Amino acid sequence: GVQGAFLFLQSEAERYSASFNILVMPCISPWGYETIQRWNAKAVDPNRSFNPDGEVVPGRSFNPEPATEESSAVIDYLKSLEVKQWLCHIDCHETTDTDETEFRPAKAARDGLEPKPDTIPDGFYLVSDMTNPQEAWHTVMIDAVRKVTHIAPPDDKGLIIGETVVQEGVIAIPSPKMLGLCAGVTNATYATTTEVYPDSPKATDEQCNRAQVACITGGLDYIMKVL
């Protein structure tokens, strides 16, 4: 997601600046980015720490974790902007093979659990908020990405990362804010999380970065048309 965010700034952001006030936070977890890890140096996932008072549901794949330096810095900065209503929030992510080979086993060990083998979706997909689905918006973004790289198919159970596929390339989860996810740190009318798989044999790093940009521009173009 980091390189995709930079590519958007370098190649596309200027042409949207007349219509949107654009804020880009390209790297929320620098240590995690540099070491290709989902969590930080204190073994806490910043992308579960944006609502440290959220409810923990045993057995749920998404649960909030304690606040981190990274999430606190983001929350404090956003508060300082005093924006009452955000319009759009696109949280750019990538999933690498280290999620399966390193992060998940280590997280299970930290929590005293047996690791459960899983698979990483091969392709691009979006994570929507089931309380605010915005189906048409997500369709436009998936169609834009399809021109750049392939869309992740469901697994043999018809799921992506264990979640129901609500439309092609899109899963829906409970409110990101409730789960402590970064996508829920604003009150944006249009909000989603992207996922690309740069270790895929079917896509290059460049394609993954361009897919992030295609998603962002597709989403912004749709908003400009409907507003």
Short mmCIF file of N, CA and C in Angstrom, two decimals, residues 27-151:
data_model
loop_
_atom_site.label_atom_id
_atom_site.label_comp_id
_atom_site.label_asym_id
_atom_site.label_seq_id
_atom_site.Cartn_x
_atom_site.Cartn_y
_atom_site.Cartn_z
N CYS A 27 2.48 5.71 5.15
CA CYS A 27 3.10 4.60 5.88
C CYS A 27 2.79 4.73 7.37
N ILE A 28 1.74 4.04 7.80
CA ILE A 28 1.31 4.13 9.20
C ILE A 28 2.28 3.39 10.12
N SER A 29 2.86 2.29 9.64
CA SER A 29 3.74 1.46 10.47
C SER A 29 5.10 1.30 9.81
N PRO A 30 6.01 2.26 9.98
CA PRO A 30 7.31 2.20 9.30
C PRO A 30 8.11 0.94 9.63
N TRP A 31 8.13 0.52 10.88
CA TRP A 31 8.87 -0.69 11.25
C TRP A 31 8.29 -1.91 10.53
N GLY A 32 6.97 -2.00 10.52
CA GLY A 32 6.32 -3.12 9.84
C GLY A 32 6.62 -3.11 8.36
N TYR A 33 6.64 -1.92 7.76
CA TYR A 33 6.94 -1.80 6.32
C TYR A 33 8.36 -2.25 6.03
N GLU A 34 9.29 -1.79 6.84
CA GLU A 34 10.70 -2.10 6.58
C GLU A 34 11.01 -3.58 6.81
N THR A 35 10.31 -4.23 7.72
CA THR A 35 10.59 -5.64 8.04
C THR A 35 9.59 -6.59 7.38
N ILE A 36 8.67 -6.04 6.58
CA ILE A 36 7.62 -6.83 5.90
C ILE A 36 6.84 -7.63 6.95
N GLN A 37 6.36 -6.93 7.95
CA GLN A 37 5.57 -7.54 9.02
C GLN A 37 4.27 -6.77 9.19
N ARG A 38 3.23 -7.48 9.58
CA ARG A 38 1.95 -6.81 9.80
C ARG A 38 1.95 -6.02 11.10
N TRP A 39 2.62 -6.54 12.11
CA TRP A 39 2.59 -5.83 13.40
C TRP A 39 3.83 -4.98 13.60
N ASN A 40 3.89 -4.32 14.79
CA ASN A 40 5.03 -3.44 15.05
C ASN A 40 6.06 -4.16 15.91
N ALA A 41 7.08 -3.43 16.35
CA ALA A 41 8.17 -4.04 17.10
C ALA A 41 7.73 -4.55 18.48
N LYS A 42 6.54 -4.15 18.92
CA LYS A 42 6.03 -4.60 20.22
C LYS A 42 4.99 -5.72 20.06
N ALA A 43 4.95 -6.31 18.88
CA ALA A 43 4.06 -7.44 18.59
C ALA A 43 2.59 -7.08 18.72
N VAL A 44 2.26 -5.86 18.29
CA VAL A 44 0.87 -5.42 18.25
C VAL A 44 0.58 -4.96 16.82
N ASP A 45 -0.56 -5.36 16.30
CA ASP A 45 -0.95 -4.98 14.93
C ASP A 45 -1.57 -3.59 14.96
N PRO A 46 -0.89 -2.57 14.39
CA PRO A 46 -1.48 -1.23 14.40
C PRO A 46 -2.85 -1.17 13.75
N ASN A 47 -3.10 -2.05 12.77
CA ASN A 47 -4.40 -2.02 12.09
C ASN A 47 -5.49 -2.76 12.84
N ARG A 48 -5.28 -3.00 14.12
CA ARG A 48 -6.36 -3.46 15.00
C ARG A 48 -6.44 -2.53 16.22
N SER A 49 -5.74 -1.40 16.14
CA SER A 49 -5.55 -0.60 17.36
C SER A 49 -6.14 0.80 17.25
N PHE A 50 -7.07 1.00 16.30
CA PHE A 50 -7.65 2.33 16.13
C PHE A 50 -8.92 2.54 16.96
N ASN A 51 -9.28 1.54 17.74
CA ASN A 51 -10.39 1.67 18.69
C ASN A 51 -10.08 0.75 19.86
N PRO A 52 -9.12 1.15 20.71
CA PRO A 52 -8.66 0.26 21.78
C PRO A 52 -9.75 -0.09 22.80
N ASP A 53 -10.84 0.66 22.80
CA ASP A 53 -11.95 0.36 23.72
C ASP A 53 -13.03 -0.49 23.07
N GLY A 54 -12.77 -0.95 21.85
CA GLY A 54 -13.77 -1.75 21.15
C GLY A 54 -13.97 -3.12 21.79
N GLU A 55 -15.07 -3.74 21.46
CA GLU A 55 -15.43 -5.02 22.05
C GLU A 55 -14.61 -6.16 21.44
N VAL A 56 -14.07 -7.02 22.30
CA VAL A 56 -13.35 -8.21 21.86
C VAL A 56 -14.31 -9.39 21.90
N VAL A 57 -14.48 -10.04 20.78
CA VAL A 57 -15.36 -11.20 20.67
C VAL A 57 -14.50 -12.45 20.47
N PRO A 58 -14.46 -13.35 21.44
CA PRO A 58 -13.62 -14.55 21.31
C PRO A 58 -13.93 -15.33 20.04
N GLY A 59 -12.87 -15.73 19.34
CA GLY A 59 -13.03 -16.53 18.13
C GLY A 59 -13.23 -15.73 16.87
N ARG A 60 -13.49 -14.44 16.98
CA ARG A 60 -13.68 -13.61 15.79
C ARG A 60 -12.33 -13.30 15.14
N SER A 61 -12.28 -13.36 13.82
CA SER A 61 -11.00 -13.16 13.13
C SER A 61 -10.51 -11.72 13.25
N PHE A 62 -11.41 -10.76 13.41
CA PHE A 62 -11.03 -9.36 13.59
C PHE A 62 -11.41 -8.94 15.01
N ASN A 63 -10.44 -8.49 15.77
CA ASN A 63 -10.72 -7.96 17.10
C ASN A 63 -9.80 -6.78 17.38
N PRO A 64 -10.31 -5.76 18.10
CA PRO A 64 -9.46 -4.61 18.43
C PRO A 64 -8.35 -4.99 19.40
N GLU A 65 -7.22 -4.29 19.27
CA GLU A 65 -6.09 -4.51 20.15
C GLU A 65 -5.74 -3.18 20.84
N PRO A 66 -4.82 -3.19 21.82
CA PRO A 66 -4.47 -1.95 22.51
C PRO A 66 -3.91 -0.90 21.56
N ALA A 67 -4.05 0.35 21.94
CA ALA A 67 -3.52 1.44 21.12
C ALA A 67 -2.01 1.31 20.97
N THR A 68 -1.51 1.73 19.83
CA THR A 68 -0.07 1.73 19.57
C THR A 68 0.39 3.16 19.33
N GLU A 69 1.70 3.35 19.32
CA GLU A 69 2.23 4.68 19.00
C GLU A 69 1.77 5.10 17.62
N GLU A 70 1.73 4.14 16.69
CA GLU A 70 1.35 4.46 15.32
C GLU A 70 -0.11 4.91 15.23
N SER A 71 -1.00 4.13 15.82
CA SER A 71 -2.43 4.48 15.73
C SER A 71 -2.73 5.75 16.51
N SER A 72 -2.08 5.93 17.64
CA SER A 72 -2.31 7.14 18.44
C SER A 72 -1.88 8.39 17.69
N ALA A 73 -0.77 8.29 16.95
CA ALA A 73 -0.29 9.43 16.17
C ALA A 73 -1.30 9.80 15.09
N VAL A 74 -1.87 8.80 14.44
CA VAL A 74 -2.86 9.06 13.40
C VAL A 74 -4.12 9.67 13.99
N ILE A 75 -4.63 9.07 15.06
CA ILE A 75 -5.85 9.56 15.69
C ILE A 75 -5.68 11.00 16.16
N ASP A 76 -4.56 11.30 16.79
CA ASP A 76 -4.32 12.66 17.30
C ASP A 76 -4.22 13.66 16.15
N TYR A 77 -3.55 13.27 15.06
CA TYR A 77 -3.43 14.19 13.93
C TYR A 77 -4.78 14.46 13.29
N LEU A 78 -5.57 13.43 13.09
CA LEU A 78 -6.89 13.62 12.49
C LEU A 78 -7.76 14.53 13.37
N LYS A 79 -7.68 14.35 14.67
CA LYS A 79 -8.44 15.22 15.57
C LYS A 79 -8.01 16.67 15.43
N SER A 80 -6.71 16.89 15.21
CA SER A 80 -6.20 18.26 15.11
C SER A 80 -6.72 18.97 13.87
N LEU A 81 -7.17 18.22 12.87
CA LEU A 81 -7.69 18.82 11.64
C LEU A 81 -9.11 19.34 11.81
N GLU A 82 -9.81 18.84 12.82
CA GLU A 82 -11.17 19.27 13.14
C GLU A 82 -12.14 19.13 11.96
N VAL A 83 -12.01 18.04 11.24
CA VAL A 83 -12.93 17.74 10.14
C VAL A 83 -14.17 17.08 10.72
N LYS A 84 -15.32 17.69 10.51
CA LYS A 84 -16.55 17.14 11.08
C LYS A 84 -17.07 15.95 10.30
N GLN A 85 -16.94 16.00 8.96
CA GLN A 85 -17.43 14.90 8.13
C GLN A 85 -16.45 14.63 6.99
N TRP A 86 -15.87 13.44 7.00
CA TRP A 86 -15.00 13.03 5.91
C TRP A 86 -15.85 12.47 4.79
N LEU A 87 -15.38 12.63 3.56
CA LEU A 87 -16.13 12.14 2.41
C LEU A 87 -15.67 10.75 1.99
N CYS A 88 -14.37 10.56 1.90
CA CYS A 88 -13.84 9.31 1.35
C CYS A 88 -12.60 8.89 2.14
N HIS A 89 -12.49 7.60 2.39
CA HIS A 89 -11.34 7.04 3.10
C HIS A 89 -10.99 5.71 2.45
N ILE A 90 -9.85 5.67 1.76
CA ILE A 90 -9.39 4.43 1.13
C ILE A 90 -8.10 4.00 1.82
N ASP A 91 -8.17 2.87 2.49
CA ASP A 91 -7.06 2.36 3.29
C ASP A 91 -6.32 1.32 2.45
N CYS A 92 -5.13 1.67 1.98
CA CYS A 92 -4.40 0.83 1.03
C CYS A 92 -3.50 -0.19 1.75
N HIS A 93 -3.76 -1.46 1.45
CA HIS A 93 -3.02 -2.54 2.10
C HIS A 93 -2.42 -3.48 1.07
N GLU A 94 -1.47 -4.29 1.54
CA GLU A 94 -0.97 -5.41 0.76
C GLU A 94 -0.75 -6.59 1.72
N THR A 95 -0.90 -7.79 1.21
CA THR A 95 -0.66 -9.00 1.98
C THR A 95 0.45 -9.79 1.31
N THR A 96 1.49 -10.11 2.06
CA THR A 96 2.61 -10.88 1.51
C THR A 96 2.64 -12.28 2.11
N ASP A 97 3.51 -13.12 1.57
CA ASP A 97 3.61 -14.49 2.06
C ASP A 97 4.02 -14.57 3.52
N THR A 98 4.68 -13.51 4.03
CA THR A 98 5.09 -13.54 5.44
C THR A 98 3.89 -13.55 6.39
N ASP A 99 2.73 -13.15 5.91
CA ASP A 99 1.53 -13.25 6.75
C ASP A 99 1.31 -14.70 7.19
N GLU A 100 1.50 -15.62 6.24
CA GLU A 100 1.25 -17.03 6.52
C GLU A 100 2.46 -17.72 7.14
N THR A 101 3.67 -17.34 6.71
CA THR A 101 4.87 -18.05 7.17
C THR A 101 5.41 -17.51 8.49
N GLU A 102 5.14 -16.23 8.79
CA GLU A 102 5.72 -15.63 9.99
C GLU A 102 4.67 -15.03 10.93
N PHE A 103 3.82 -14.12 10.40
CA PHE A 103 2.94 -13.38 11.29
C PHE A 103 1.92 -14.26 12.01
N ARG A 104 1.18 -15.08 11.26
CA ARG A 104 0.12 -15.87 11.89
C ARG A 104 0.66 -16.88 12.90
N PRO A 105 1.75 -17.63 12.59
CA PRO A 105 2.31 -18.51 13.62
C PRO A 105 2.80 -17.74 14.85
N ALA A 106 3.45 -16.59 14.62
CA ALA A 106 3.96 -15.81 15.75
C ALA A 106 2.82 -15.25 16.59
N LYS A 107 1.75 -14.79 15.95
CA LYS A 107 0.60 -14.25 16.68
C LYS A 107 -0.06 -15.35 17.51
N ALA A 108 -0.19 -16.55 16.92
CA ALA A 108 -0.77 -17.66 17.67
C ALA A 108 0.09 -18.00 18.89
N ALA A 109 1.42 -17.98 18.72
CA ALA A 109 2.32 -18.26 19.83
C ALA A 109 2.19 -17.19 20.91
N ARG A 110 2.09 -15.93 20.48
CA ARG A 110 1.92 -14.84 21.45
C ARG A 110 0.68 -15.02 22.29
N ASP A 111 -0.40 -15.47 21.64
CA ASP A 111 -1.69 -15.61 22.32
C ASP A 111 -1.91 -16.98 22.94
N GLY A 112 -0.92 -17.86 22.84
CA GLY A 112 -1.04 -19.19 23.43
C GLY A 112 -2.01 -20.09 22.69
N LEU A 113 -2.09 -19.94 21.37
CA LEU A 113 -3.02 -20.71 20.55
C LEU A 113 -2.27 -21.57 19.54
N GLU A 114 -2.96 -22.57 19.02
CA GLU A 114 -2.41 -23.36 17.94
C GLU A 114 -2.61 -22.61 16.62
N PRO A 115 -1.58 -22.48 15.81
CA PRO A 115 -1.76 -21.78 14.53
C PRO A 115 -2.66 -22.58 13.60
N LYS A 116 -3.51 -21.87 12.87
CA LYS A 116 -4.40 -22.49 11.91
C LYS A 116 -3.94 -22.14 10.51
N PRO A 117 -3.53 -23.12 9.73
CA PRO A 117 -3.08 -22.84 8.36
C PRO A 117 -4.17 -22.13 7.55
N ASP A 118 -3.76 -21.20 6.72
CA ASP A 118 -4.71 -20.44 5.90
C ASP A 118 -4.05 -20.18 4.56
N THR A 119 -4.78 -19.57 3.67
CA THR A 119 -4.22 -19.21 2.37
C THR A 119 -4.37 -17.71 2.17
N ILE A 120 -3.48 -17.15 1.36
CA ILE A 120 -3.54 -15.73 1.03
C ILE A 120 -4.24 -15.59 -0.32
N PRO A 121 -5.29 -14.80 -0.40
CA PRO A 121 -6.00 -14.63 -1.67
C PRO A 121 -5.06 -14.15 -2.77
N ASP A 122 -5.13 -14.80 -3.92
CA ASP A 122 -4.28 -14.44 -5.04
C ASP A 122 -5.01 -13.45 -5.93
N GLY A 123 -4.76 -12.17 -5.67
CA GLY A 123 -5.38 -11.13 -6.47
C GLY A 123 -5.81 -9.95 -5.62
N PHE A 124 -6.41 -9.00 -6.26
CA PHE A 124 -6.87 -7.77 -5.60
C PHE A 124 -8.29 -7.97 -5.07
N TYR A 125 -8.56 -7.46 -3.89
CA TYR A 125 -9.93 -7.44 -3.37
C TYR A 125 -10.12 -6.26 -2.43
N LEU A 126 -11.37 -5.97 -2.12
CA LEU A 126 -11.73 -4.86 -1.25
C LEU A 126 -12.48 -5.38 -0.03
N VAL A 127 -12.33 -4.66 1.08
CA VAL A 127 -13.02 -5.00 2.33
C VAL A 127 -14.00 -3.88 2.64
N SER A 128 -15.28 -4.19 2.54
CA SER A 128 -16.32 -3.18 2.76
C SER A 128 -16.90 -3.29 4.17
N ASP A 129 -17.62 -2.26 4.54
CA ASP A 129 -18.29 -2.18 5.84
C ASP A 129 -19.74 -2.63 5.63
N MET A 130 -20.13 -3.74 6.27
CA MET A 130 -21.48 -4.25 6.04
C MET A 130 -22.57 -3.30 6.54
N THR A 131 -22.21 -2.33 7.39
CA THR A 131 -23.19 -1.35 7.84
C THR A 131 -23.29 -0.16 6.88
N ASN A 132 -22.38 -0.09 5.90
CA ASN A 132 -22.37 0.99 4.92
C ASN A 132 -21.77 0.44 3.62
N PRO A 133 -22.47 -0.46 2.93
CA PRO A 133 -21.86 -1.25 1.85
C PRO A 133 -21.41 -0.50 0.61
N GLN A 134 -22.15 0.52 0.17
CA GLN A 134 -21.77 1.29 -1.03
C GLN A 134 -21.41 0.36 -2.20
N GLU A 135 -22.37 -0.48 -2.59
CA GLU A 135 -22.10 -1.49 -3.62
C GLU A 135 -21.65 -0.89 -4.96
N ALA A 136 -22.34 0.14 -5.42
CA ALA A 136 -22.01 0.71 -6.73
C ALA A 136 -20.59 1.27 -6.73
N TRP A 137 -20.20 1.91 -5.66
CA TRP A 137 -18.85 2.47 -5.53
C TRP A 137 -17.81 1.38 -5.62
N HIS A 138 -18.04 0.29 -4.90
CA HIS A 138 -17.09 -0.82 -4.92
C HIS A 138 -17.02 -1.47 -6.31
N THR A 139 -18.15 -1.56 -6.99
CA THR A 139 -18.15 -2.13 -8.33
C THR A 139 -17.27 -1.33 -9.28
N VAL A 140 -17.39 -0.02 -9.22
CA VAL A 140 -16.59 0.85 -10.08
C VAL A 140 -15.10 0.66 -9.81
N MET A 141 -14.73 0.55 -8.55
CA MET A 141 -13.31 0.39 -8.21
C MET A 141 -12.78 -0.96 -8.67
N ILE A 142 -13.54 -2.02 -8.47
CA ILE A 142 -13.11 -3.34 -8.94
C ILE A 142 -12.96 -3.35 -10.46
N ASP A 143 -13.89 -2.72 -11.16
CA ASP A 143 -13.80 -2.66 -12.62
C ASP A 143 -12.56 -1.88 -13.07
N ALA A 144 -12.20 -0.84 -12.33
CA ALA A 144 -11.01 -0.06 -12.67
C ALA A 144 -9.74 -0.88 -12.45
N VAL A 145 -9.71 -1.63 -11.36
CA VAL A 145 -8.54 -2.44 -11.04
C VAL A 145 -8.39 -3.59 -12.04
N ARG A 146 -9.52 -4.13 -12.50
CA ARG A 146 -9.50 -5.26 -13.43
C ARG A 146 -8.69 -4.96 -14.70
N LYS A 147 -8.61 -3.68 -15.05
CA LYS A 147 -7.86 -3.28 -16.24
C LYS A 147 -6.35 -3.35 -16.01
N VAL A 148 -5.95 -3.48 -14.74
CA VAL A 148 -4.54 -3.46 -14.38
C VAL A 148 -4.04 -4.83 -13.93
N THR A 149 -4.85 -5.52 -13.13
CA THR A 149 -4.45 -6.82 -12.60
C THR A 149 -5.69 -7.66 -12.31
N HIS A 150 -5.47 -8.91 -11.89
CA HIS A 150 -6.58 -9.82 -11.69
C HIS A 150 -7.24 -9.63 -10.32
N ILE A 151 -8.51 -9.98 -10.26
CA ILE A 151 -9.30 -9.87 -9.04
C ILE A 151 -9.26 -11.21 -8.31
#
